[in-house]
Every structure is written in C-alpha cells, then in structure tokens.
PDB file of C-alpha atoms and ligand atoms in Angstrom:
ATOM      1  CA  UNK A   1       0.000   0.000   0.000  1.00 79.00           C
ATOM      2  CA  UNK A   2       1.158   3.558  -0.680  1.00 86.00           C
ATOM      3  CA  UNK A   3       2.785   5.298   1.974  1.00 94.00           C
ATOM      4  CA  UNK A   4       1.124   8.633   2.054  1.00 98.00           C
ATOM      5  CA  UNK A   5       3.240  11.668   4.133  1.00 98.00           C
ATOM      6  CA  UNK A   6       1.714  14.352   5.510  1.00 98.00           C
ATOM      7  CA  UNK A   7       3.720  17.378   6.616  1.00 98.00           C
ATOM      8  CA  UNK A   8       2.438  18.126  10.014  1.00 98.00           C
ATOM      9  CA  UNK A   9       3.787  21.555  11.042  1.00 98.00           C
ATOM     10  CA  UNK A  10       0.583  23.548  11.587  1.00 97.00           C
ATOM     11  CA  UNK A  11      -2.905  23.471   9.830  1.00 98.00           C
ATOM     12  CA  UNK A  12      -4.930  21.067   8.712  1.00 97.00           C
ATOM     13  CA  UNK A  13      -2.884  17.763   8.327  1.00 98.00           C
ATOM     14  CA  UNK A  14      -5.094  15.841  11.143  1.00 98.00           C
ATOM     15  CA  UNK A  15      -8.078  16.798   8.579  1.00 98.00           C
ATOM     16  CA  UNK A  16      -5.980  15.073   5.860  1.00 98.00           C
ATOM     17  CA  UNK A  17      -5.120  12.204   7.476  1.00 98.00           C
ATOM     18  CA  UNK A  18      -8.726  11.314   8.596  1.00 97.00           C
ATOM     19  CA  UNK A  19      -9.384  11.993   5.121  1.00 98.00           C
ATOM     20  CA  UNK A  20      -6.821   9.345   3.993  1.00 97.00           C
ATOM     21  CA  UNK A  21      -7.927   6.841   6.431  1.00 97.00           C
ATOM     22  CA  UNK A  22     -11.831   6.939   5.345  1.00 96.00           C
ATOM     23  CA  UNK A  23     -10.320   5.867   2.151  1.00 96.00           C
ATOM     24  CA  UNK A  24      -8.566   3.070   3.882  1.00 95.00           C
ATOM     25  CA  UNK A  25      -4.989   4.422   3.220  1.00 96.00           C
ATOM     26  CA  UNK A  26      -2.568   5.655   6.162  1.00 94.00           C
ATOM     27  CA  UNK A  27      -1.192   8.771   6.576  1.00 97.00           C
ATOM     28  CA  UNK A  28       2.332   9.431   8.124  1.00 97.00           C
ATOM     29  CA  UNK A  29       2.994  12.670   9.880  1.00 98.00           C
ATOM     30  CA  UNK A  30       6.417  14.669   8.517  1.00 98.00           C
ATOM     31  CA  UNK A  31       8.294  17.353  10.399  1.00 97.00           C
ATOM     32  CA  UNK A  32      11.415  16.115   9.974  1.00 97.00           C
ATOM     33  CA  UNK A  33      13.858  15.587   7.102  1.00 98.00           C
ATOM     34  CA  UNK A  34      14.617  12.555   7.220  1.00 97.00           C
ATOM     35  CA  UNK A  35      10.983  11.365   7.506  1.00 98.00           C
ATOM     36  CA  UNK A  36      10.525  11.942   4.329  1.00 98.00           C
ATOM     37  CA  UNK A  37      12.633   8.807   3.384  1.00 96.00           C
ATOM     38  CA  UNK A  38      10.406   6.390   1.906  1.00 94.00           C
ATOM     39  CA  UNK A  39       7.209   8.059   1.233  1.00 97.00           C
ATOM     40  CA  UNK A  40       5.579   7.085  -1.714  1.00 96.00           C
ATOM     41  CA  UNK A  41       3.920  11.124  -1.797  1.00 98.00           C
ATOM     42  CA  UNK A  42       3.185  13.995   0.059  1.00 98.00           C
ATOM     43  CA  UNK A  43       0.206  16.142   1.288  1.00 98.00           C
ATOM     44  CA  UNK A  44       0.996  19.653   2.250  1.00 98.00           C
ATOM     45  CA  UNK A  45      -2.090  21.366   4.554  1.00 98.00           C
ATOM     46  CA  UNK A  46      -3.669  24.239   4.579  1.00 98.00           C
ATOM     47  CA  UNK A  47      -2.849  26.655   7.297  1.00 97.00           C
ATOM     48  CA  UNK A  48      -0.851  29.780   7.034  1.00 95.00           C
ATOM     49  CA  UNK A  49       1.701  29.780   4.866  1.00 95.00           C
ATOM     50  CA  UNK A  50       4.007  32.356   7.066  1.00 94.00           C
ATOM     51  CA  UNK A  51       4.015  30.257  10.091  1.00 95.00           C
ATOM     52  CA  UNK A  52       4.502  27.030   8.226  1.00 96.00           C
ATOM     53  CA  UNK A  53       7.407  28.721   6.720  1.00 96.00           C
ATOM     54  CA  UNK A  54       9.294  29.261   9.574  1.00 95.00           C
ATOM     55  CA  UNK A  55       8.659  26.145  10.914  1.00 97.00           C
ATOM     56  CA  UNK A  56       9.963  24.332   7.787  1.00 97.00           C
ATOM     57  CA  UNK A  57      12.890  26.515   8.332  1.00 96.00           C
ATOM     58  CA  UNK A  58      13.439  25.849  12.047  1.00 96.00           C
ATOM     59  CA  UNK A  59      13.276  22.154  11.193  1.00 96.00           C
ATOM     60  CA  UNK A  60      15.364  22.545   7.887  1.00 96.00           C
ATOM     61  CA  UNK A  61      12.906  21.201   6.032  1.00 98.00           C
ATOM     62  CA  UNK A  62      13.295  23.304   2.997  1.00 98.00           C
ATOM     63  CA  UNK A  63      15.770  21.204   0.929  1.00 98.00           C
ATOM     64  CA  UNK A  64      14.659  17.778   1.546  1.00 98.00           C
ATOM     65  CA  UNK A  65      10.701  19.147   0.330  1.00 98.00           C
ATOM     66  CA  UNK A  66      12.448  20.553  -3.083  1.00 98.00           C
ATOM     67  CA  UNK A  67      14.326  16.970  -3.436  1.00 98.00           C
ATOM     68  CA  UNK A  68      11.499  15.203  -2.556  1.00 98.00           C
ATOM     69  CA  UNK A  69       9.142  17.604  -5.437  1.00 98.00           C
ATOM     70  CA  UNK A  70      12.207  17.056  -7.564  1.00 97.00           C
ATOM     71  CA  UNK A  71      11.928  13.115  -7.400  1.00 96.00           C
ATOM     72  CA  UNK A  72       8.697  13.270  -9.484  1.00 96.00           C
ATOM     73  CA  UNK A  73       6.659  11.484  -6.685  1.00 97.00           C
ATOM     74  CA  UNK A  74       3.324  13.278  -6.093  1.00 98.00           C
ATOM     75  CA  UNK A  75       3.090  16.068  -3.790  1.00 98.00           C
ATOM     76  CA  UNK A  76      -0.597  17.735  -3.583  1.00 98.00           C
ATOM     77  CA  UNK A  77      -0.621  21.257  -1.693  1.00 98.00           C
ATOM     78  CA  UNK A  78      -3.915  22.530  -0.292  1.00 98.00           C
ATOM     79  CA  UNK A  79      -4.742  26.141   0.325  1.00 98.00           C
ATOM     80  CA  UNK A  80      -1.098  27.436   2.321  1.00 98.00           C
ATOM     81  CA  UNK A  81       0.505  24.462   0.359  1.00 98.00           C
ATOM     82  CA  UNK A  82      -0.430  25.963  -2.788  1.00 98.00           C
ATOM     83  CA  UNK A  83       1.658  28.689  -1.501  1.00 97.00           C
ATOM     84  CA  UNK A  84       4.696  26.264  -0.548  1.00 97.00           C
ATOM     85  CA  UNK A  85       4.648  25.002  -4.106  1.00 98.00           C
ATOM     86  CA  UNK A  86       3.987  28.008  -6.295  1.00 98.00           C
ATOM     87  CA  UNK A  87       7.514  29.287  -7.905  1.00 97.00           C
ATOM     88  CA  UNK A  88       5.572  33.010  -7.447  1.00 95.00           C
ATOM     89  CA  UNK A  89       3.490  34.113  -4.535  1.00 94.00           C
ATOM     90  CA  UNK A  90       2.420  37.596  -4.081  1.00 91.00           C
ATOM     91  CA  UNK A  91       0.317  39.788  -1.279  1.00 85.00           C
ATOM     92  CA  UNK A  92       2.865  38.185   1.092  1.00 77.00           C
ATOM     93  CA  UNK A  93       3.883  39.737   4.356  1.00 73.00           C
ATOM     94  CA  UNK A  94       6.996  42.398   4.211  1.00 69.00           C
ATOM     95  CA  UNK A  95       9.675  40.197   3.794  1.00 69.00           C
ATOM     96  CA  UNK A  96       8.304  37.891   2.622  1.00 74.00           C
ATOM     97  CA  UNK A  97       8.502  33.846   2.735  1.00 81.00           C
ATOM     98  CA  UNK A  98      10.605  30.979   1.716  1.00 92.00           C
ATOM     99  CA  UNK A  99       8.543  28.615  -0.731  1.00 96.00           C
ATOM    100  CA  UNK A 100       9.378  25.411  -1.907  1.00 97.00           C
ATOM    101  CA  UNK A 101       8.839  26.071  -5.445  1.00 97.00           C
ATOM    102  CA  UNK A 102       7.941  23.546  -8.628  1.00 98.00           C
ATOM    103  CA  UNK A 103       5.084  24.870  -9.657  1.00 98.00           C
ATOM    104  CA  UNK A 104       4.552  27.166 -12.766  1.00 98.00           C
ATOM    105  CA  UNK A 105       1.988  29.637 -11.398  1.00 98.00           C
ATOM    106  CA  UNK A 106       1.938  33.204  -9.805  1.00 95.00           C
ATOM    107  CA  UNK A 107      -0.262  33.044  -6.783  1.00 96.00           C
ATOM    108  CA  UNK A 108      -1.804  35.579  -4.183  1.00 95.00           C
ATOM    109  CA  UNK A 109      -1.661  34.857  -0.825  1.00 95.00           C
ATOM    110  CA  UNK A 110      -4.816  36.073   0.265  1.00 94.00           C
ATOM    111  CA  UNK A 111      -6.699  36.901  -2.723  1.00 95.00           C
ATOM    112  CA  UNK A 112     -10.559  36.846  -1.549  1.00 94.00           C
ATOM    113  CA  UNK A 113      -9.724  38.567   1.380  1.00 90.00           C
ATOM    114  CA  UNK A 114      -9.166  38.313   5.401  1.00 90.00           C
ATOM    115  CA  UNK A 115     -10.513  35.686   7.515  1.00 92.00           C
ATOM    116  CA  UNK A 116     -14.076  37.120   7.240  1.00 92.00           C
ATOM    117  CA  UNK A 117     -14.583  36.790   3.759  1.00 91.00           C
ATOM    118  CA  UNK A 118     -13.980  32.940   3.800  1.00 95.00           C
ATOM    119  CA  UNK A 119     -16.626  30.841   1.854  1.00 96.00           C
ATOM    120  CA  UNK A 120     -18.035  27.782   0.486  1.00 97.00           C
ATOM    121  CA  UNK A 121     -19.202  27.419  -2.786  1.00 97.00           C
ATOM    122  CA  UNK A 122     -19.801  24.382  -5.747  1.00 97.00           C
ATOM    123  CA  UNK A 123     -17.317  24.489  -8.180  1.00 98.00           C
ATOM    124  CA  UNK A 124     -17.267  22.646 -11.993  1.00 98.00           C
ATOM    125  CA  UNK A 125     -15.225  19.853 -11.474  1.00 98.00           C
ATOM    126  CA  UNK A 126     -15.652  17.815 -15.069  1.00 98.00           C
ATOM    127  CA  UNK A 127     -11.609  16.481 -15.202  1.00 97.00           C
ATOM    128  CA  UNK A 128     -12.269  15.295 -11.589  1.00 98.00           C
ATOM    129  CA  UNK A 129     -16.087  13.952 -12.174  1.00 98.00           C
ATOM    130  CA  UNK A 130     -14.649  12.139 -15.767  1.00 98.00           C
ATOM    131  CA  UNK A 131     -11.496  10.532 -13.831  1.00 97.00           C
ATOM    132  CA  UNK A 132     -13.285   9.543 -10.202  1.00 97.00           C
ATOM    133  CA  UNK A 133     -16.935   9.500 -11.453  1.00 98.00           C
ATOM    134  CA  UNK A 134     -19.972  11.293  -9.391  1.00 97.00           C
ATOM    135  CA  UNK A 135     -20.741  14.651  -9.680  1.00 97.00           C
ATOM    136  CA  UNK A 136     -19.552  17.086 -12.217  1.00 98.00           C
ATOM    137  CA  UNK A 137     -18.947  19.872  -9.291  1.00 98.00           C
ATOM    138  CA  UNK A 138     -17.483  19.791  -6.096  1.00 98.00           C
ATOM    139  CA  UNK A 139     -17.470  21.778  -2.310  1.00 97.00           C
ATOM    140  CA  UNK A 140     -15.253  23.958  -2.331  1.00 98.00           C
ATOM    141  CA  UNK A 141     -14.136  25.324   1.612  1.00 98.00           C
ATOM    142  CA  UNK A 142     -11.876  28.398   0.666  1.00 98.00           C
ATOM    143  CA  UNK A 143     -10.924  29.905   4.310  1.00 97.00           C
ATOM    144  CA  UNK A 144      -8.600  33.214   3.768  1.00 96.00           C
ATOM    145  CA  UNK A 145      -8.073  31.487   0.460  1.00 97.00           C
ATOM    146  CA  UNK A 146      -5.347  32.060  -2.161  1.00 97.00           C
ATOM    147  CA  UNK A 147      -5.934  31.945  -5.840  1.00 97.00           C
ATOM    148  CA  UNK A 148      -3.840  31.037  -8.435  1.00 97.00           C
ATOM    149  CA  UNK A 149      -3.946  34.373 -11.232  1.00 95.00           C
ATOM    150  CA  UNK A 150      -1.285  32.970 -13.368  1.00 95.00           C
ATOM    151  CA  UNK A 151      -0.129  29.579 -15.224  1.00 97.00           C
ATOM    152  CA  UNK A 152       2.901  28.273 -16.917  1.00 98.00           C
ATOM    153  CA  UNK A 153       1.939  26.342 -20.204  1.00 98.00           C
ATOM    154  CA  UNK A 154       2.751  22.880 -18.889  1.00 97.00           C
ATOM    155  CA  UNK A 155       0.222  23.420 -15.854  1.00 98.00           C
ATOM    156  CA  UNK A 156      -3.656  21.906 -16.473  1.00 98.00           C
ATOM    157  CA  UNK A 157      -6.160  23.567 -15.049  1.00 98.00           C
ATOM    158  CA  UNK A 158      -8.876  21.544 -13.452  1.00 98.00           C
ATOM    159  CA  UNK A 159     -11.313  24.330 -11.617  1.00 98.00           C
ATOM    160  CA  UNK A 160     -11.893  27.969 -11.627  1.00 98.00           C
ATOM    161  CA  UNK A 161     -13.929  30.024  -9.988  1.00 97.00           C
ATOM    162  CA  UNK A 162     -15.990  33.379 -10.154  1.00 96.00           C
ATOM    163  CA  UNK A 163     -14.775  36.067  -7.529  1.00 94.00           C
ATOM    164  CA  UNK A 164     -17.097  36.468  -5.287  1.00 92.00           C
ATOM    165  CA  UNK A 165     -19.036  40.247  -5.658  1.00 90.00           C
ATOM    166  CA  UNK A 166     -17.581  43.026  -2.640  1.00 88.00           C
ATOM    167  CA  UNK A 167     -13.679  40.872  -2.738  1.00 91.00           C
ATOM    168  CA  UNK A 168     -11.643  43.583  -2.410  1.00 87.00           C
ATOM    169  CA  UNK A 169      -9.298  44.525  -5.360  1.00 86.00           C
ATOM    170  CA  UNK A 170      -5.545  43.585  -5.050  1.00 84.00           C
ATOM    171  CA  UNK A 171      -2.785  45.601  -6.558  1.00 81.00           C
ATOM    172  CA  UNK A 172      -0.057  43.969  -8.218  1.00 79.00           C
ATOM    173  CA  UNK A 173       3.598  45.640  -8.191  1.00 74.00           C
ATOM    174  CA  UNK A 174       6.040  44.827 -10.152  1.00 67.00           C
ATOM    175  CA  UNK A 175      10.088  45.823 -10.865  1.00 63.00           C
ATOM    176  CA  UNK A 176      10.829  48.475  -8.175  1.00 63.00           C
ATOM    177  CA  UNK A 177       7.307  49.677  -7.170  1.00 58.00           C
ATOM    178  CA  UNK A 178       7.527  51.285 -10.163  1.00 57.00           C
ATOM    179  CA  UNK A 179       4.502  49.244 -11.792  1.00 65.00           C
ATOM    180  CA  UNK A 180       1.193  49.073 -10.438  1.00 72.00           C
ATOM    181  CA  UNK A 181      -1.900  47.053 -11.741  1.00 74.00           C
ATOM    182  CA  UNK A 182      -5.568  46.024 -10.857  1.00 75.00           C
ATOM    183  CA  UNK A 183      -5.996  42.947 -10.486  1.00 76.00           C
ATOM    184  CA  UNK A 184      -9.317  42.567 -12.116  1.00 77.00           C
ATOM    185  CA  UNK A 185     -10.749  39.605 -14.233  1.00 83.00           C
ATOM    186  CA  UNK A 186     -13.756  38.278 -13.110  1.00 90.00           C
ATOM    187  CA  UNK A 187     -12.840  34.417 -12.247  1.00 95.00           C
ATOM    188  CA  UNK A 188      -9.337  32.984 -10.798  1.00 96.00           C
ATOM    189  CA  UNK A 189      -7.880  29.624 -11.306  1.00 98.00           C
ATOM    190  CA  UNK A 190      -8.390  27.277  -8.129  1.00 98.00           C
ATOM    191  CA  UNK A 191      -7.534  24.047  -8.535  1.00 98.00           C
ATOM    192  CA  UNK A 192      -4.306  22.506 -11.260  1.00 98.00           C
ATOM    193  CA  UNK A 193      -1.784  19.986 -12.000  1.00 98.00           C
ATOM    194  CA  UNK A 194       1.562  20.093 -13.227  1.00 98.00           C
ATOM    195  CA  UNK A 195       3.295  16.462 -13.773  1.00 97.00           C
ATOM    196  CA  UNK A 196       3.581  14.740  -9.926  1.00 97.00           C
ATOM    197  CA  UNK A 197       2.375  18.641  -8.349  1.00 98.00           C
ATOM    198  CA  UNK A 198      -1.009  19.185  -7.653  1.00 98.00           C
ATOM    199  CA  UNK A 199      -2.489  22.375  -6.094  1.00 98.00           C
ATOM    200  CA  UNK A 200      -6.128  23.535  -4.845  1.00 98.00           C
ATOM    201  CA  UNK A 201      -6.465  26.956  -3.116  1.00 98.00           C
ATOM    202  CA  UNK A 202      -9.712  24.746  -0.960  1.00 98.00           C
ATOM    203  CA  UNK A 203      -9.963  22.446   1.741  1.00 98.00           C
ATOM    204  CA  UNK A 204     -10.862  18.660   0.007  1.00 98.00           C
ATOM    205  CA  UNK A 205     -10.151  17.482   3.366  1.00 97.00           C
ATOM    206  CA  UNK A 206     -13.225  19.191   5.268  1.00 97.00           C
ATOM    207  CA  UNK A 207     -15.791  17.816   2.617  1.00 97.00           C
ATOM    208  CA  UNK A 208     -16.985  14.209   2.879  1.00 95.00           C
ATOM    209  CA  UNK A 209     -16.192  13.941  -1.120  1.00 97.00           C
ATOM    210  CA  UNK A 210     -12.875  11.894  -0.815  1.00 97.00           C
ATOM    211  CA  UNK A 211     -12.342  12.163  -4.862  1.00 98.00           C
ATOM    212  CA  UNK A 212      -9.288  14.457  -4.237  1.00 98.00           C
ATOM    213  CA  UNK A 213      -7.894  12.409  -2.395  1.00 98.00           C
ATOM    214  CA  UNK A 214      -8.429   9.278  -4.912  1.00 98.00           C
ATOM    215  CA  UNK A 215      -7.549  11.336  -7.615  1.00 98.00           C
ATOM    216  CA  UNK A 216      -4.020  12.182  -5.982  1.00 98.00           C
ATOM    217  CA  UNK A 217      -3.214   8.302  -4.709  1.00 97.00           C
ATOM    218  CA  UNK A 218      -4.022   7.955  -8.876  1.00 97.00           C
ATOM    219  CA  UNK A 219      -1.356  10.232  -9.465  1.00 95.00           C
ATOM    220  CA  UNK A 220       0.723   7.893  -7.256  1.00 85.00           C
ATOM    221  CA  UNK A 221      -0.500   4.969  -8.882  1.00 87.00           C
ATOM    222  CA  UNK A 222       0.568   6.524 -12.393  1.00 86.00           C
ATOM    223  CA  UNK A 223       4.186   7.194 -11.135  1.00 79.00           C
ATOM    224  CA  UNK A 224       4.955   3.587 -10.299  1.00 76.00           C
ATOM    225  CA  UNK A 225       3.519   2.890 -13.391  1.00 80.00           C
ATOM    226  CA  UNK A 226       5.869   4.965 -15.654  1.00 75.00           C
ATOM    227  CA  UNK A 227       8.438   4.156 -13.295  1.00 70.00           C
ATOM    228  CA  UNK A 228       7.816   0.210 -14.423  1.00 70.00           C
ATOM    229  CA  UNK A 229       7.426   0.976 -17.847  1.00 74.00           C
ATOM    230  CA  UNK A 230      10.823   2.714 -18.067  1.00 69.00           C
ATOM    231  CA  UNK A 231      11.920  -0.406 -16.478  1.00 61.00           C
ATOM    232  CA  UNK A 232      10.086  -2.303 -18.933  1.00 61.00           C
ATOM    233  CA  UNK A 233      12.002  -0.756 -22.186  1.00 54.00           C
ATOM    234  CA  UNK A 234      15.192  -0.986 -20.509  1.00 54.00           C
ATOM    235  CA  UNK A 235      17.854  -2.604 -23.001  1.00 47.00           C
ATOM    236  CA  UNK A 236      17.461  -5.932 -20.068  1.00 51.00           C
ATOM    237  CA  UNK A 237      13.886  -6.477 -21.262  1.00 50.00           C
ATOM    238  CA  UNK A 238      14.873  -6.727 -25.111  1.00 52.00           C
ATOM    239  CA  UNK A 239      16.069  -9.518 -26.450  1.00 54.00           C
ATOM    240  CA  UNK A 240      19.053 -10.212 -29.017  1.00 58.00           C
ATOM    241  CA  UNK A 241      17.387  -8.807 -31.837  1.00 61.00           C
ATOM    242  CA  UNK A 242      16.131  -5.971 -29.973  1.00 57.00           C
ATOM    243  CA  UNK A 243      12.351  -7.142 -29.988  1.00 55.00           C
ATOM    244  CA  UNK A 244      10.391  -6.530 -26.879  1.00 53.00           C
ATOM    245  CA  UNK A 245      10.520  -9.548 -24.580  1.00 51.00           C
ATOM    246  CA  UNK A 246       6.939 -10.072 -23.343  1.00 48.00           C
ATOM    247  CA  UNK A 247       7.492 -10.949 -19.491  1.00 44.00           C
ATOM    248  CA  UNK A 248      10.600  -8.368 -19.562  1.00 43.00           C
ATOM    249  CA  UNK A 249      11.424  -8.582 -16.115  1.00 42.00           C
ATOM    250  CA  UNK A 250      10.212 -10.257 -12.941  1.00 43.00           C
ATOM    251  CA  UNK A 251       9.790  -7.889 -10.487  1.00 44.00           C
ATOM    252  CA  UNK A 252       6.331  -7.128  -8.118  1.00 41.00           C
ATOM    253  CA  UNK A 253       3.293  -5.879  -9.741  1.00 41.00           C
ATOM    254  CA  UNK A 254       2.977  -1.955  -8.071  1.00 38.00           C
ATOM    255  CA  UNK A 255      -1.110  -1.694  -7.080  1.00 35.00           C
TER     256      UNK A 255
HETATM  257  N1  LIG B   1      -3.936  32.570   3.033  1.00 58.46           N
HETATM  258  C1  LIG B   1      -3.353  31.681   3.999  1.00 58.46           C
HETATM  259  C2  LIG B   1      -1.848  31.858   4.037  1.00 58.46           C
HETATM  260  O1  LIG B   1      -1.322  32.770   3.666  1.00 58.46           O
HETATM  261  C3  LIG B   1      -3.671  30.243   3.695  1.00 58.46           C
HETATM  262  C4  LIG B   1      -5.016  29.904   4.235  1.00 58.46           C
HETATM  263  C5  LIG B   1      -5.314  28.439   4.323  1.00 58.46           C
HETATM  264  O2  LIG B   1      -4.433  27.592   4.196  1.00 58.46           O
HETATM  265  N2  LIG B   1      -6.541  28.121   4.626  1.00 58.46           N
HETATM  266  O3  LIG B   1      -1.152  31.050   4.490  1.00 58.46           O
END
C-alpha cells in the first residue's frame, strides 16, 4: 500500500489524514527531514503559509521538500501548500517567505480577502467527475483562500472560480514599485496539475467527497507505473534482436 506523508507543522494535516484513512490508506505525519525517506507522496495542509514557513525553516525542512518535489513522486498542496509550491506568490507579508517552489503559477496569498470573507461554494469539477466518477462539481471550503492568477503552459487547469461580488481589489507591483496594476478579471484559477504537483487553493479534506484524495493516490499509482514501464524498455527487457521480450522482467506488480 502507498505510503502517504503528511507534513504536520501547523494546519490542517489531522483533517488530511482522517481523510486518507476513510479511504482506507494511512497517513504518516512529517516534520522532519529525514521522515521523508520512503514516502511514496506527500500532502501539504492548509494553514498559514508564514508560520509554516518558519517552521519548515526551524526544522530545515526546505531542501529535503524541493528533493522530494524534484523526485517526481506526487506532492498535492492545499490552500497554504499551494503557496509552498507556487515558484511566485504575491500579497505576502513584508519580507516575505521561503517557498518550496515547482510549480509554474503566480499566486496571491490572500486573494478573496481576510478571515471574514472565507466561503463555500460548488465548483465545476468535469476532469475530476470524468477521472473519479460522481458529480460534475465539487465543495469547495476556501478559508482566507489564495488563488492562483497565473499559469505556466505545462500546468492543467482543473477548476476555476468566479470572484465572489464586494472581494476587495488587489494591486499587483512589479520591478521596483515602479509598476502598479488592478488585479481585475472576473474568475481565478483554483484548482491545477503540473506532472507529480497538484495544487487547490480549498480544503478537500473538510468535505466528505474523498475524490481528491483518490484522484491524488491515482497520481501515485501513475508514477509507479511509468516508473515500471521505463523499467520495462530498458535494453534488459529486449532480447538479441532488440524485440520486446513479453514478461521483460520479474519484479512485483505496483497496485
Ligand atoms: N492565506 C493563507 C496563508 O497565507 C492560507 C489559508 C489556508 O491555508 N486556509 O497562508
């Protein structure tokens, strides 16, 4: 069975793991380095991102998470762990914070607002509903949620949203200060995947719909399979004449 980690700084990474385990899969709680040895992929909570920062950096946790994203196993980052994973966050505080990077997308921190302005709403789900069935929308729990305002071309977007009426307007700087824009289209990207990275700016883990969750131990599932593939068309599984042995190698069947 997979071995799910679940980096348990701050936030919502109990929420996760009871999430995991009404699936019938196991979480293991991360704070330190060296626990991420042997995971097969990684959840990173919702929270706030700030805090979570510096306790990443008290435990040096900063370099083994970009190794780990850098292996190509799946990491999924909810709400603050979008933040952790975009390579661009903005509307951070002065300062601002270390991320861990990998994923092609310019995010802001606290788009829809403060704390007060958190909200629930259903959002079109149709990659989700056409890969782990059900409905073709989904609850989405956004609590002093980011949103994702720009993409990379190698990042799939799987749900947007409309921003809500009365969210106030965020200004974007750029260079020096020199720069300053509106931020102003009507909808923002909320949930996407990019390779073994996936990001949503809600909280899966505080709905009953455990399709997230599926969806990412798919990704998982996926990895070992292209991992045995490659094995597969390794020069060892052809035979003299180059042809494709049929029963290249005999190693265990990943489930
Ligand atoms: N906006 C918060 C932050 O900056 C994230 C909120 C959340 O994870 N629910 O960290």
């Amino acid at each position: 069975m997979a071995v799910v980690g679940v980096l348990a700084l701050q936030g919502s990474y109990n929420e996760h793991i009871s999430a995991l385990r009404r699936i019938g899969v196991k979480g293991v709680e991360v704070r330190k380095p060296d626990q991420l040895q042997g995971l097969d992929s990684l959840i990173i909570p919702g929270g706030e991102s700030t805090t979570m920062a510096k306790l990443a950096n008290y435990h040096n946790l900063f370099p083994a998470l970009r190794e780990f994203v850098g292996t190509g196993k799946p990491v999924w980052g909810t709400c603050a762990g979008l933040i952790f994973l975009a390579n661009k966050a903005i509307g951070q505080k002065s300062g601002g914070q270390e991320l861990i990077g990998g994923l092609d997308c310019t995010v802001h921190r606290n788009f829809f607002g403060s704390q007060v302005r958190s909200f629930e709403t259903e959002l079109s789900v149709p990659m989700l509903a056409d890969k782990e069935g059900g409905s073709p929308t989904c609850r989405g729990v956004f609590i002093r949620a980011p949103a994702i305002l720009e993409v990379g071309s190698d990042v799939e977007i799987l749900a947007d949203c409309p921003v809500p009426a009365g969210t106030p307007s965020i200004t974007i700087t750029s260079g020096e200060g020199v720069e300053e824009e509106v931020y102003s289209k009507d909808r923002v990207i909320v949930a996407v995947r990019q390779g073994n990275i996936l990001a949503t700016a809600f909280h899966p883990e505080l709905t009953s719909d455990s399709r997230w969750h599926r969806l990412f131990l798919d990704m998982d599932k996926e990895s070992h399979a292209k991992a045995f593939s490659a094995l597969s068309l390794s020069t060892s599984s052809r035979d003299a004449e180059g042809r494709l042995n049929p029963r290249p190698l005999d190693l265990p069947i990943f489930e």
